[in-house]
Coordinates of C-alpha atoms in Angstrom, one line a residue:
X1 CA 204.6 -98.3 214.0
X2 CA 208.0 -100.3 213.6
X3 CA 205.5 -103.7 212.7
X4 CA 203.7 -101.5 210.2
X5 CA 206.5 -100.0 208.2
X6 CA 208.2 -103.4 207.8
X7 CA 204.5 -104.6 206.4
X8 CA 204.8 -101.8 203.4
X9 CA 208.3 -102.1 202.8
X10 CA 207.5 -106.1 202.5
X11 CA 204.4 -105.1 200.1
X12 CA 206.4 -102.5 197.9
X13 CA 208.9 -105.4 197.7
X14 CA 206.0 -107.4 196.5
X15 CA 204.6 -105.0 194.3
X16 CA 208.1 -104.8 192.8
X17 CA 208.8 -108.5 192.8
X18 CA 205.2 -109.0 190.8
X19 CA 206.4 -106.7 188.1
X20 CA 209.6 -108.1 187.2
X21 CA 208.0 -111.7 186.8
X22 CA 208.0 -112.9 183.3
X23 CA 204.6 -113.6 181.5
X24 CA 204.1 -117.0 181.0
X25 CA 202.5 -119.2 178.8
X26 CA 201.0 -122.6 178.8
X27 CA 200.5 -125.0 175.9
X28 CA 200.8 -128.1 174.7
X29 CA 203.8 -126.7 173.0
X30 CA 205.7 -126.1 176.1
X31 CA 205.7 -123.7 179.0
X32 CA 206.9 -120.2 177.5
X33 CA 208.4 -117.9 179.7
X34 CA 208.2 -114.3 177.5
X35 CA 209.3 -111.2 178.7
X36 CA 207.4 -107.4 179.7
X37 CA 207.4 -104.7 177.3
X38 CA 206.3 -101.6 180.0
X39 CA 206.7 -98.7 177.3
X40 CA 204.6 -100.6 174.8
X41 CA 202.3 -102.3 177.6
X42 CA 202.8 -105.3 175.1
X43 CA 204.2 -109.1 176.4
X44 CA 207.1 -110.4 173.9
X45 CA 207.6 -114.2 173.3
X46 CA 210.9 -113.5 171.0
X47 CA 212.9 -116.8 169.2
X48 CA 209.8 -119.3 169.9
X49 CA 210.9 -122.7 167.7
X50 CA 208.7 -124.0 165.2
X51 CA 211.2 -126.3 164.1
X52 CA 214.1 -127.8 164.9
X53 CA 217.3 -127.3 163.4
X54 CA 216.9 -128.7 160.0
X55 CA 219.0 -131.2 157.9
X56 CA 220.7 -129.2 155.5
X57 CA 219.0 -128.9 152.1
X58 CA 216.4 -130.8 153.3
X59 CA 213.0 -130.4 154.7
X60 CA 212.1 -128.9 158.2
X61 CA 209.8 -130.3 160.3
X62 CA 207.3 -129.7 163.1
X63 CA 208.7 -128.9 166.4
X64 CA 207.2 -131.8 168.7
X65 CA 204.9 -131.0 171.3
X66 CA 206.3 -130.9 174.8
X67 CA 203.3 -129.6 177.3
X68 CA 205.9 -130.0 180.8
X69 CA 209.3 -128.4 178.8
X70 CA 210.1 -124.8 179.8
X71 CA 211.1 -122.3 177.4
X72 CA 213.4 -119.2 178.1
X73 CA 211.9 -116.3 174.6
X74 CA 213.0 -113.4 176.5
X75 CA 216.0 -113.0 173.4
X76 CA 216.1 -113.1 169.2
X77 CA 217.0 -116.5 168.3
X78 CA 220.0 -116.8 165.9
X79 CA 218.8 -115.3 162.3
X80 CA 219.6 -117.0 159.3
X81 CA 221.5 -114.5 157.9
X82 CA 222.3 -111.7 158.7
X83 CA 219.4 -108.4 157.7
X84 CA 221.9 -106.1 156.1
X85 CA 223.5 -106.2 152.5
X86 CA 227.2 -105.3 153.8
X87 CA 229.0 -108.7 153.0
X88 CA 231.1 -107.9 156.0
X89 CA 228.2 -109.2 158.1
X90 CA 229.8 -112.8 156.7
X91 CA 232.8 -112.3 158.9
X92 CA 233.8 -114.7 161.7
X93 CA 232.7 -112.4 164.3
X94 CA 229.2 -113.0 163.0
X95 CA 228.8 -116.6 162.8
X96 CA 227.6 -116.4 166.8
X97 CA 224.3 -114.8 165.2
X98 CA 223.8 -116.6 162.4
X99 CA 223.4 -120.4 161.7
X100 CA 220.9 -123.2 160.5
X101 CA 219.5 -123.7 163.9
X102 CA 217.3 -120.6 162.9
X103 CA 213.6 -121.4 162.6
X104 CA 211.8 -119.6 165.3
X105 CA 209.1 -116.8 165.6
X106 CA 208.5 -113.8 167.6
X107 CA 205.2 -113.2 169.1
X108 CA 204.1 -109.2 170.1
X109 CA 201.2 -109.2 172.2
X110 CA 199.3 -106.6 173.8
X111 CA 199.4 -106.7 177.7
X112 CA 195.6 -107.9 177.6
X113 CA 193.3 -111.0 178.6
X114 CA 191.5 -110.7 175.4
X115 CA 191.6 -113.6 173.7
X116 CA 190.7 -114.4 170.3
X117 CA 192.4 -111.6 168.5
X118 CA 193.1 -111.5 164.8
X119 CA 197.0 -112.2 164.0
X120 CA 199.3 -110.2 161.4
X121 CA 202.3 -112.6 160.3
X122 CA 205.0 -110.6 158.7
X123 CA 207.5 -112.5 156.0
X124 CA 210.6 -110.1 155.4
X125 CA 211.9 -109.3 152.0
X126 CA 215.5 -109.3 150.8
X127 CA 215.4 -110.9 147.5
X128 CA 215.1 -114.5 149.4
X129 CA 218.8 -113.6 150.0
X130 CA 219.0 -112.0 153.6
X131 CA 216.6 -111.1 156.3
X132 CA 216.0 -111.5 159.5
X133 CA 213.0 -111.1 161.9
X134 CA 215.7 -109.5 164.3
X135 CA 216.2 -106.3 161.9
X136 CA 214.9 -103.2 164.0
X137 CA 213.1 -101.9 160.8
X138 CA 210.8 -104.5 161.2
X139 CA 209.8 -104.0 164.7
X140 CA 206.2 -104.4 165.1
X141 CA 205.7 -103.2 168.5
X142 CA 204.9 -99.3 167.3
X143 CA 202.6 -101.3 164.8
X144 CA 200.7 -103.8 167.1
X145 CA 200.6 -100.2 169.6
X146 CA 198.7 -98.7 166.9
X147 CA 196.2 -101.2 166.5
X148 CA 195.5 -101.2 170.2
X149 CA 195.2 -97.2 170.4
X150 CA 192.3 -97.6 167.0
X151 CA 190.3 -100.4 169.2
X152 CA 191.4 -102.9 166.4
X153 CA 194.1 -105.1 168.5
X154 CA 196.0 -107.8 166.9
X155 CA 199.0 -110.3 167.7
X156 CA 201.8 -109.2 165.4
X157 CA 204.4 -112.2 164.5
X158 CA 207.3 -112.2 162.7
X159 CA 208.8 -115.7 161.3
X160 CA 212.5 -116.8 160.0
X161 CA 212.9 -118.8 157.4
X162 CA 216.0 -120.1 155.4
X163 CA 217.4 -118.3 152.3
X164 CA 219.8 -117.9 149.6
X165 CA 221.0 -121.8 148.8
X166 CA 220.0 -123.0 152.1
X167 CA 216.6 -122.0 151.5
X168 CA 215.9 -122.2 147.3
X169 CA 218.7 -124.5 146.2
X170 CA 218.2 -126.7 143.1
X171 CA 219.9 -129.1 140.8
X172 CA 219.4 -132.4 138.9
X173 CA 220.5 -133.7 142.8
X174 CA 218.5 -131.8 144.8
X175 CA 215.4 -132.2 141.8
X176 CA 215.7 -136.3 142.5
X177 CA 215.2 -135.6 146.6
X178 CA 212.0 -133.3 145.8
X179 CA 213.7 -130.6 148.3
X180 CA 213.1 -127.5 146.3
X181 CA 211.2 -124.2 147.9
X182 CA 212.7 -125.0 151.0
X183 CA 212.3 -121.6 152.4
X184 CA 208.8 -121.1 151.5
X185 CA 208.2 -124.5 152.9
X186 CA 209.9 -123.3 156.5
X187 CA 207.2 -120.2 156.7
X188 CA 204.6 -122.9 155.8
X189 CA 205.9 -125.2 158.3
X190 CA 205.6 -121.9 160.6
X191 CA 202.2 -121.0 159.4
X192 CA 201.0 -124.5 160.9
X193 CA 202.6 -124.0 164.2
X194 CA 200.7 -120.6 164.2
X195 CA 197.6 -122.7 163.4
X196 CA 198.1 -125.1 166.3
X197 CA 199.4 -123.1 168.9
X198 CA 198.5 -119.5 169.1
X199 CA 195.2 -119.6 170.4
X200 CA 197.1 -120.4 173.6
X201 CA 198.6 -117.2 173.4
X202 CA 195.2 -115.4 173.0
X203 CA 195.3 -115.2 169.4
X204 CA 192.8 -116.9 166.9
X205 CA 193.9 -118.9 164.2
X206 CA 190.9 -118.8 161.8
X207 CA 191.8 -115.1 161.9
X208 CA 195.6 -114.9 160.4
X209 CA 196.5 -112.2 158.1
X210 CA 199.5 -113.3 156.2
X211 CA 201.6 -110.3 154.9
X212 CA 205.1 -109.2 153.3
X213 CA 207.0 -107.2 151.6
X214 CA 208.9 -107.5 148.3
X215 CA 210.1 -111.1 148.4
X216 CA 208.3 -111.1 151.8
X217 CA 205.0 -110.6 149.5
X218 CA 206.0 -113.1 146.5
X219 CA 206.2 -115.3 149.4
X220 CA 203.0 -114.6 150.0
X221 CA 201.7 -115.2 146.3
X222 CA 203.7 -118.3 146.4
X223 CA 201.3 -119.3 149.4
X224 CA 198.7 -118.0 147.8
X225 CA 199.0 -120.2 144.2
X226 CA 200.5 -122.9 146.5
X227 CA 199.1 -126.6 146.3
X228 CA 196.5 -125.0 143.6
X229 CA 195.2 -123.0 146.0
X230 CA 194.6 -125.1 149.2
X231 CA 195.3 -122.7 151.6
X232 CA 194.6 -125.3 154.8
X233 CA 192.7 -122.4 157.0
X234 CA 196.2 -121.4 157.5
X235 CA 195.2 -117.5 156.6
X236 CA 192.3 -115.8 155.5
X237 CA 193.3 -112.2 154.4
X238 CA 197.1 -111.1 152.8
X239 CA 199.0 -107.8 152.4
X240 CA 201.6 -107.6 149.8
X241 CA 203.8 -104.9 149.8
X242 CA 205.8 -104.3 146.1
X243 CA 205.8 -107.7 145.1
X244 CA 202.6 -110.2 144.1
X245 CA 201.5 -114.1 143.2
X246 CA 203.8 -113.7 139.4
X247 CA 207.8 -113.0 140.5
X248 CA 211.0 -113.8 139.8
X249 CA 211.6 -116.5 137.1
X250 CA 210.4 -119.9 138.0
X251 CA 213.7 -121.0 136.4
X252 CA 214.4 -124.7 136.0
X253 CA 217.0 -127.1 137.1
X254 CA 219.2 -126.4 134.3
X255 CA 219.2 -122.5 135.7
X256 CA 220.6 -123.6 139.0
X257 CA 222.9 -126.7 138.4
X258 CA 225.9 -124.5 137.4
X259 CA 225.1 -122.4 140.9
X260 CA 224.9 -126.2 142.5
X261 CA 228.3 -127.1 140.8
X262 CA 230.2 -123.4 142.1
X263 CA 229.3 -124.7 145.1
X264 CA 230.2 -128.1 145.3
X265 CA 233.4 -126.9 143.9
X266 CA 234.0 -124.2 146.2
X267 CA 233.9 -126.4 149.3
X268 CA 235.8 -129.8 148.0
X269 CA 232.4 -132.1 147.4
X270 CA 232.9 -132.1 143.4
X271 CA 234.6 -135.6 143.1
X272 CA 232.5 -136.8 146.1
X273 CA 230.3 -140.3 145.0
X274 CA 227.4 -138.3 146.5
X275 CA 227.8 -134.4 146.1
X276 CA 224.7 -133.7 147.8
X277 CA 225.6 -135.7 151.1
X278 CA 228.8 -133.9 151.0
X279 CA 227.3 -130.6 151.2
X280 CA 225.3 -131.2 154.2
X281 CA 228.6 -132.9 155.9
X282 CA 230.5 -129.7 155.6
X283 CA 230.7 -127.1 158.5
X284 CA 228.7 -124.1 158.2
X285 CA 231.3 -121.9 158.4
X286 CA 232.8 -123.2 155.3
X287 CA 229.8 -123.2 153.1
X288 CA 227.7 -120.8 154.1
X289 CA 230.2 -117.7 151.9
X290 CA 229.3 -119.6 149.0
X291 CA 225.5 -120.6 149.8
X292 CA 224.7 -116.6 149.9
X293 CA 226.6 -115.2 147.4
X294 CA 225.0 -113.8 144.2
X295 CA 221.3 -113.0 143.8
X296 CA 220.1 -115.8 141.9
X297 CA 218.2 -118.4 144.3
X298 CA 214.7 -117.9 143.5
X299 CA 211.6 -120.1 143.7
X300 CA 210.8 -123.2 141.2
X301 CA 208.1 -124.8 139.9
X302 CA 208.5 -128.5 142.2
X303 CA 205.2 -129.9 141.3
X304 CA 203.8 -129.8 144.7
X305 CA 204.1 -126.4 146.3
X306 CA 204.5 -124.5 142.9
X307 CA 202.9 -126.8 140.3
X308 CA 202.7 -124.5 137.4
X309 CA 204.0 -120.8 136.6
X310 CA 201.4 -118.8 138.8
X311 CA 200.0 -116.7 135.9
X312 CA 198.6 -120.2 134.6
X313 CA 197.5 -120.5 138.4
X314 CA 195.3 -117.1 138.4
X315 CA 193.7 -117.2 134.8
X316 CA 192.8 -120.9 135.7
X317 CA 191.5 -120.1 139.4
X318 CA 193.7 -122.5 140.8
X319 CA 194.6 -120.3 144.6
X320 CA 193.4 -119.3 147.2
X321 CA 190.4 -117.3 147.0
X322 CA 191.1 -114.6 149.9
X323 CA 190.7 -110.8 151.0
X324 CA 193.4 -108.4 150.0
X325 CA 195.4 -105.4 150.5
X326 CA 198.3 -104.8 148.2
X327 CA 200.1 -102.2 146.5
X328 CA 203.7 -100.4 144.5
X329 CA 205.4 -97.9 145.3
X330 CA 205.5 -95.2 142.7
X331 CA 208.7 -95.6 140.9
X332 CA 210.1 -99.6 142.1
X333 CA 213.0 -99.5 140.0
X334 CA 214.8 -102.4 138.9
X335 CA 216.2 -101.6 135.6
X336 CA 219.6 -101.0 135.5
X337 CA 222.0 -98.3 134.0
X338 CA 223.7 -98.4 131.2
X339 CA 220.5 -98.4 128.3
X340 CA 221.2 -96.7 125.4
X341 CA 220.0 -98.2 122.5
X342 CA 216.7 -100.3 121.2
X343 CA 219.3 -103.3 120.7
X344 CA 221.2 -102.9 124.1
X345 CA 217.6 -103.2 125.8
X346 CA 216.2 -106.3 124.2
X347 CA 219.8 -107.6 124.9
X348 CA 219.1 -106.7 128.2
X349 CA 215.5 -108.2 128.6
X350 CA 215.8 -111.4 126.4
X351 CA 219.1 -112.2 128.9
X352 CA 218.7 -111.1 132.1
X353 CA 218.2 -113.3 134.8
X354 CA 214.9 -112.0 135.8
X355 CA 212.4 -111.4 132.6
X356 CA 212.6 -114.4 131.0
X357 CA 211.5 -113.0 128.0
X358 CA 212.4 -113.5 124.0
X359 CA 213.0 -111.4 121.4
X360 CA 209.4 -110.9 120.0
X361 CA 208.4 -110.0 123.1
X362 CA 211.0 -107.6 124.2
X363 CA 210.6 -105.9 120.6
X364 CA 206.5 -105.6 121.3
X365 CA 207.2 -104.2 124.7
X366 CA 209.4 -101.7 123.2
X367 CA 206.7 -100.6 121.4
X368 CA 204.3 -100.3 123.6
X369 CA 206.8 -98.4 125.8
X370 CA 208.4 -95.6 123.6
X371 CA 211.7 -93.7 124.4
X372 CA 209.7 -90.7 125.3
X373 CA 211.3 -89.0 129.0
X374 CA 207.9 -87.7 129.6
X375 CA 206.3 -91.2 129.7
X376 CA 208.9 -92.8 131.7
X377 CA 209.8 -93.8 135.2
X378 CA 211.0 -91.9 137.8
X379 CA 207.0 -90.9 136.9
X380 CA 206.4 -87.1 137.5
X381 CA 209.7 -85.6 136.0
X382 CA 208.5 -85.0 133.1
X383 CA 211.2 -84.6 129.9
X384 CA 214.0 -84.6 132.6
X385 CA 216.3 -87.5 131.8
X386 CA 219.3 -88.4 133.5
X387 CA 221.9 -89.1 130.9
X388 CA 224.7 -90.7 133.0
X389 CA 221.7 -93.9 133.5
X390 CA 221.7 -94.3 129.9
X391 CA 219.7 -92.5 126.8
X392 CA 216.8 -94.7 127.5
X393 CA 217.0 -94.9 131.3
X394 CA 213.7 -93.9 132.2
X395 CA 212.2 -96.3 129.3
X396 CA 213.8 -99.1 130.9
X397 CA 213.2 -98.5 134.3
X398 CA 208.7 -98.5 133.4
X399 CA 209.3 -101.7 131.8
X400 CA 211.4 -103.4 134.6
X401 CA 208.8 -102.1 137.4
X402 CA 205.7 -102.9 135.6
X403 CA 207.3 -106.8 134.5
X404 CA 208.2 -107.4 138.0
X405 CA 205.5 -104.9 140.3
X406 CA 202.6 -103.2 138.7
X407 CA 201.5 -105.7 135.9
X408 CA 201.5 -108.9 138.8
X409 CA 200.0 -106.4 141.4
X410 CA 196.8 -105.6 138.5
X411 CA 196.6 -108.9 137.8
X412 CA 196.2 -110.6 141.0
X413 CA 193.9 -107.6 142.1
X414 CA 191.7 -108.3 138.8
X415 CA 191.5 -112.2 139.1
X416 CA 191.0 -111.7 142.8
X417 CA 187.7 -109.2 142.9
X418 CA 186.2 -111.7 139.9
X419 CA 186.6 -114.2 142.2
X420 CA 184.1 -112.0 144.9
X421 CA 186.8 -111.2 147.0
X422 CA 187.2 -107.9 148.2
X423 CA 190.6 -105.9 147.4
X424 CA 191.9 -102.8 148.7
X425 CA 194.8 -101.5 145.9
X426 CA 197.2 -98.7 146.7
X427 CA 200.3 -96.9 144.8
X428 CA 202.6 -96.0 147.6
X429 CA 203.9 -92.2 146.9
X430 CA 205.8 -91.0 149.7
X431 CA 209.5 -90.5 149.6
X432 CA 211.9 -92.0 152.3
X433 CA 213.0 -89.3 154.9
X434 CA 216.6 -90.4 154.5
X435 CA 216.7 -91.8 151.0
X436 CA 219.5 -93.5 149.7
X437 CA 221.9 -90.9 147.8
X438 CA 221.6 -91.3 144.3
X439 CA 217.8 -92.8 144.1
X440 CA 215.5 -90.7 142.3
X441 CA 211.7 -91.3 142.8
X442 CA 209.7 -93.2 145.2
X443 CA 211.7 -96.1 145.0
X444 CA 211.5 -100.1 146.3
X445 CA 211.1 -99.9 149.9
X446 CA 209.9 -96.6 150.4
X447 CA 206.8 -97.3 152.3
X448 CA 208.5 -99.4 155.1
X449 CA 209.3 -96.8 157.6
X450 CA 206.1 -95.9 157.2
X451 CA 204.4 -99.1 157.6
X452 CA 206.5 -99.8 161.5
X453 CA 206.5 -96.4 162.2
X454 CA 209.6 -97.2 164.3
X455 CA 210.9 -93.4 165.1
X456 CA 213.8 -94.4 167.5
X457 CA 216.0 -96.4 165.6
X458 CA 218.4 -94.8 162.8
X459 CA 217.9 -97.3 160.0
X460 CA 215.0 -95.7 158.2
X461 CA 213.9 -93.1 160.4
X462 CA 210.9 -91.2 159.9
X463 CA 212.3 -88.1 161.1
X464 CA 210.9 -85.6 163.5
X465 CA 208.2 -84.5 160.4
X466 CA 204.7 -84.2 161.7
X467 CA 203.7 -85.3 158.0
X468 CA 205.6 -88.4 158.3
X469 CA 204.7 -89.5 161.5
X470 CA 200.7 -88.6 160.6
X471 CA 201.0 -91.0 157.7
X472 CA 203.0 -93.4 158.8
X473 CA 200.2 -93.6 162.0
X474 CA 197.4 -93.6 159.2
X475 CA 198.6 -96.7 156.9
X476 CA 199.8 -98.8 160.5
X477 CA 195.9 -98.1 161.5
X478 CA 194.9 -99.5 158.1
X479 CA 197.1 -102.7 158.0
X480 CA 195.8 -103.8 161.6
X481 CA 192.2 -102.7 161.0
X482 CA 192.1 -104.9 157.7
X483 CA 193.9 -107.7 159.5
X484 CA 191.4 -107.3 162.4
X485 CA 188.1 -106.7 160.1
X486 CA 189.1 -106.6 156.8
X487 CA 188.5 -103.3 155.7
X488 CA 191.3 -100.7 156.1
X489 CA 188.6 -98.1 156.4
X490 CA 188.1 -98.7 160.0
X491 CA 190.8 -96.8 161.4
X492 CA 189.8 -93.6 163.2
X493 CA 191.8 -90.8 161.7
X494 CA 189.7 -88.3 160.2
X495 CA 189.6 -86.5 157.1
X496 CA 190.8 -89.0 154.9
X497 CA 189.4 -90.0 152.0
X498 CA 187.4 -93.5 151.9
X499 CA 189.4 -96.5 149.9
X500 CA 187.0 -98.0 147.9
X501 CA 187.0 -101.8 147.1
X502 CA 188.7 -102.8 144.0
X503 CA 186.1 -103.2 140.8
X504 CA 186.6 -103.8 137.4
X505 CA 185.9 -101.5 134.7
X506 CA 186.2 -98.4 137.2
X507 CA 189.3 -100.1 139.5
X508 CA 191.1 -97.3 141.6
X509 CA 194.1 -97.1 144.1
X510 CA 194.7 -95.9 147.2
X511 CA 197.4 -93.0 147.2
X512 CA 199.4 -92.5 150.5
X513 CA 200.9 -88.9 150.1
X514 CA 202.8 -87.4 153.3
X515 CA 200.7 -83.8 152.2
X516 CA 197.5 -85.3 150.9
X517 CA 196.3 -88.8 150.9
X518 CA 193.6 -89.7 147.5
X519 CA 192.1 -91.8 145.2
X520 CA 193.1 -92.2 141.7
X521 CA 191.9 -94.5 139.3
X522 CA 194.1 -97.6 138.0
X523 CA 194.3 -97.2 134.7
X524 CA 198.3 -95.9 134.0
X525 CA 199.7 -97.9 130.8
X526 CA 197.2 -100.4 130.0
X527 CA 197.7 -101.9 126.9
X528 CA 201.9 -102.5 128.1
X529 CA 200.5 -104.1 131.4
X530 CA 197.6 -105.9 129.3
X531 CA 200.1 -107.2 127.4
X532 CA 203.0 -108.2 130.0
X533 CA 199.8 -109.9 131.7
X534 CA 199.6 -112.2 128.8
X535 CA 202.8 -113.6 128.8
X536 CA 203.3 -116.9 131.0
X537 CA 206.5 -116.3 133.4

């Protein structure tokens, strides 16, 4: 009795033992020791490097293979800058999570010896300022979960990649090294890890689904227009979330130099023989307040990755021809308060950082938007106007969100479905449960609770509303069943309405309401859009 009871202790010790062990993987990228997920059932490989740490301002490169090196991804790896917008998070106490030794990815896979499932790469937004694949909104194990539950599985990965100055500096010094679009050159570099390694972790990488949000998703135009369209097999399907292949200004050198010189300045390198070499000889902690501050460090036409302003690149057919799923959110924003005259909004779009426009065309856009509250954005309202934004407010804010979201999101659908492509267009029309004070509408970022349907964390909560937890289940089912088959269709809840394929003349949107979910067709403003689509940004 005494010999048996010692033999099932010993086996519940065993049984115990076996499920604390960490999975492990085996590649010629190293031996990857990842970590259990039991209320997910999923397997985590978290801060995996694709690169080591980079020279500064200058290229990454390709982590080396090393088949016989063990690797502890149990843990985030550092971010390269911190996820919020509080610039407290660039106090000293913070520097232990941030840093340029930051290129990694996290891998979410369900607990499962299938092999050969379809991956969905995330690319955070933040204006190419902050992000981090460490910020709990983006959590993708409540979206990989759903995916499972549908019969549609995927690997959901998340990648870092350098921002601000560290990742989009420019100047006549950095022009003469060829070192520009160094951020959207790390998520390439990670892309091609992805390529060459994944299948070791069950997924397939002639099945990657590349997909962002905001500057997450003009990341992924960027990689769409990039090389003229060469794509590598590094993806076969993108999402874009509020943002598209034409974004901010592809600004010159001249743009950035004086940003190059604050900086220089800032940290003692202006009289240096060679101001660039100085930079990358300073400590971190001393550069790294001035490499993040402002929101000016955007992308650039470098002649490689970005040879030419990417509404050239679509009306030529120079990208990538590709499946896609993209989409606005009702009311985006991005005008600013303030507007109340004709003059004080050409002033505003003939100077401002991000239109690039001049006065012939600001004055034609004012025409084709009049000052009339009805027509204006927040959309909806009808002749409600808030005065204390400025008599022309509402004007202002259409234009801004159809130059920087709708027009680029119609145009890339349009050049993309001639191409024989098939596209799957939404407009995004569900309010944030715990939106900012202040914002009216459904503004820039409303969709992403939704879209990670994380429910435990107090970020952006989805509440305890069985609407918003219905919804946010529906669109999580519809990102991993187009990343798994390419059609959004396939995912199971019923008594939703079908989303058609996007076709030109009749083109129509998908519209995710919390009450009712419909299609609608795209047709809202279409001389102003026609006509924003002209211009060459």
């Amino acid at each position: 009795m005494v010999a048996i009871q010692t033999f099932l202790l010993f086996g519940v010790c065993l049984v115990a033992h076996a499920a604390t062990i960490s999975p492990v993987v085996r590649s010629r990228g190293g031996i990857f020791h990842g970590r259990y997920l039991p209320q997910f059932n999923q397997v985590l490989y978290l801060g995996v490097k694709y690169a080591p740490k980079p020279v500064r301002f200058a290229p990454a490169e390709l982590i080396k293979d090393t088949p016989g090196q063990h690797f502890n991804v149990t843990q985030y790896g550092l971010d390269c800058k911190g996820y919020g917008s509080d610039t407290n998070l660039l106090v000293a106490a913070n520097w232990t999570k941030m840093g340029e030794d930051c290129l990694h990815l996290n891998i979410i896979k369900p607990k499962s010896r299938e092999t050969g499932l379809p991956v969905l790469l995330w690319i955070y937004g933040g204006g190419w300022q902050q992000g981090a694949t460490s910020d709990p909104r983006y959590n993708m194990s409540y979206i990989v979960q759903q995916s499972v539950l549908n019969n549609k599985p995927v690997i959901g990965i998340s990648i870092n990649y350098r921002m601000a100055a560290f990742g989009f500096i420019n100047s006549k010094e950095i022009a003469k090294t060829g070192n520009q679009n160094l951020g959207l050159r790390d998520q390439r570099l990670a892309l091609k890890w992805v390529n060459r390694h994944i299948s070791s972790f069950g997924g397939d990488p002639a099945k990657v689904t590349i997909w962002g949000e905001s500057a997450g998703a003009y990341s992924v135009g960027d990689h769409i227009n990039a090389f003229n369209g060469a794509n590598e097999g590094l993806f076969r399907a993108a999402i874009l979330e509020s943002g598209s292949a034409i974004g901010p200004p592809l600004n010159g050198t001249d743009w950035y130099q004086h940003m190059y010189d604050n900086i220089t300045a800032s940290v003692g390198c202006a009289t240096a023989n060679d101001t660039l070499q100085c930079l990358r000889s300073v400590p971190y902690e001393t550069i790294a307040p001035y490499g993040y501050q402002g929101l000016e460090w955007f992308h650039t036409i470098d002649g490689s990755f970005i040879s030419r302003p990417a509404q050239q690149s679509l009306t030529s057919g120079k990208f990538a021809k590709i499946p896609l799923l993209l989409g606005t959110n009702t009311d985006e924003g991005f005008g600013v308060n303030g507007v109340n005259t004709d003059a004080q909004a050409i002033n505003q779009l003939t100077h401002s950082k991000r239109w690039n426009l001049n006065d012939e065309q600001a004055k034609r856009l004012l025409d084709l938007y009049p000052n009339d509250p009805s027509l204006g954005e927040p959309y909806g309202w009808g002749n409600r106007t808030w005065p204390e934004n400025g008599a022309q407010w509402k004007r202002y804010q259409s234009i801004a969100t159809d130059l920087t979201m709708f027009a680029p999101r119609r145009l890339l659908a349009e050049r993309m479905t001639a191409c024989g492509e098939d596209v799957f267009s939404y407009r995004w029309d569900a309010p944030r449960f715990n939106s900012t004070p202040g914002v009216i509408g459904i503004n820039h970022f409303s969709e992403i609770p939704f879209v990670f349907g994380n429910t435990q964390q107090q970020i952006t909560p989805l509440g305890n509303s069985s609407a918003n937890i219905e919804l946010s289940k529906l669109v999580m089912r519809m990102w991993t069943s187009f990343a798994h088959g390419l059609d959004p269709n396939d995912h199971g809840v019923p008594n939703i309405a079908k989303w058609p394929r996007y076709a030109t003349p009749a083109a129509a949107n998908f519209v995710f309401r919390a009450d009712t979910s419909y299609v609608e067709r795209d047709d809202d403003r279409l001389e102003g859009v026609a006509y924003i689509n002209s211009l060459v940004r």
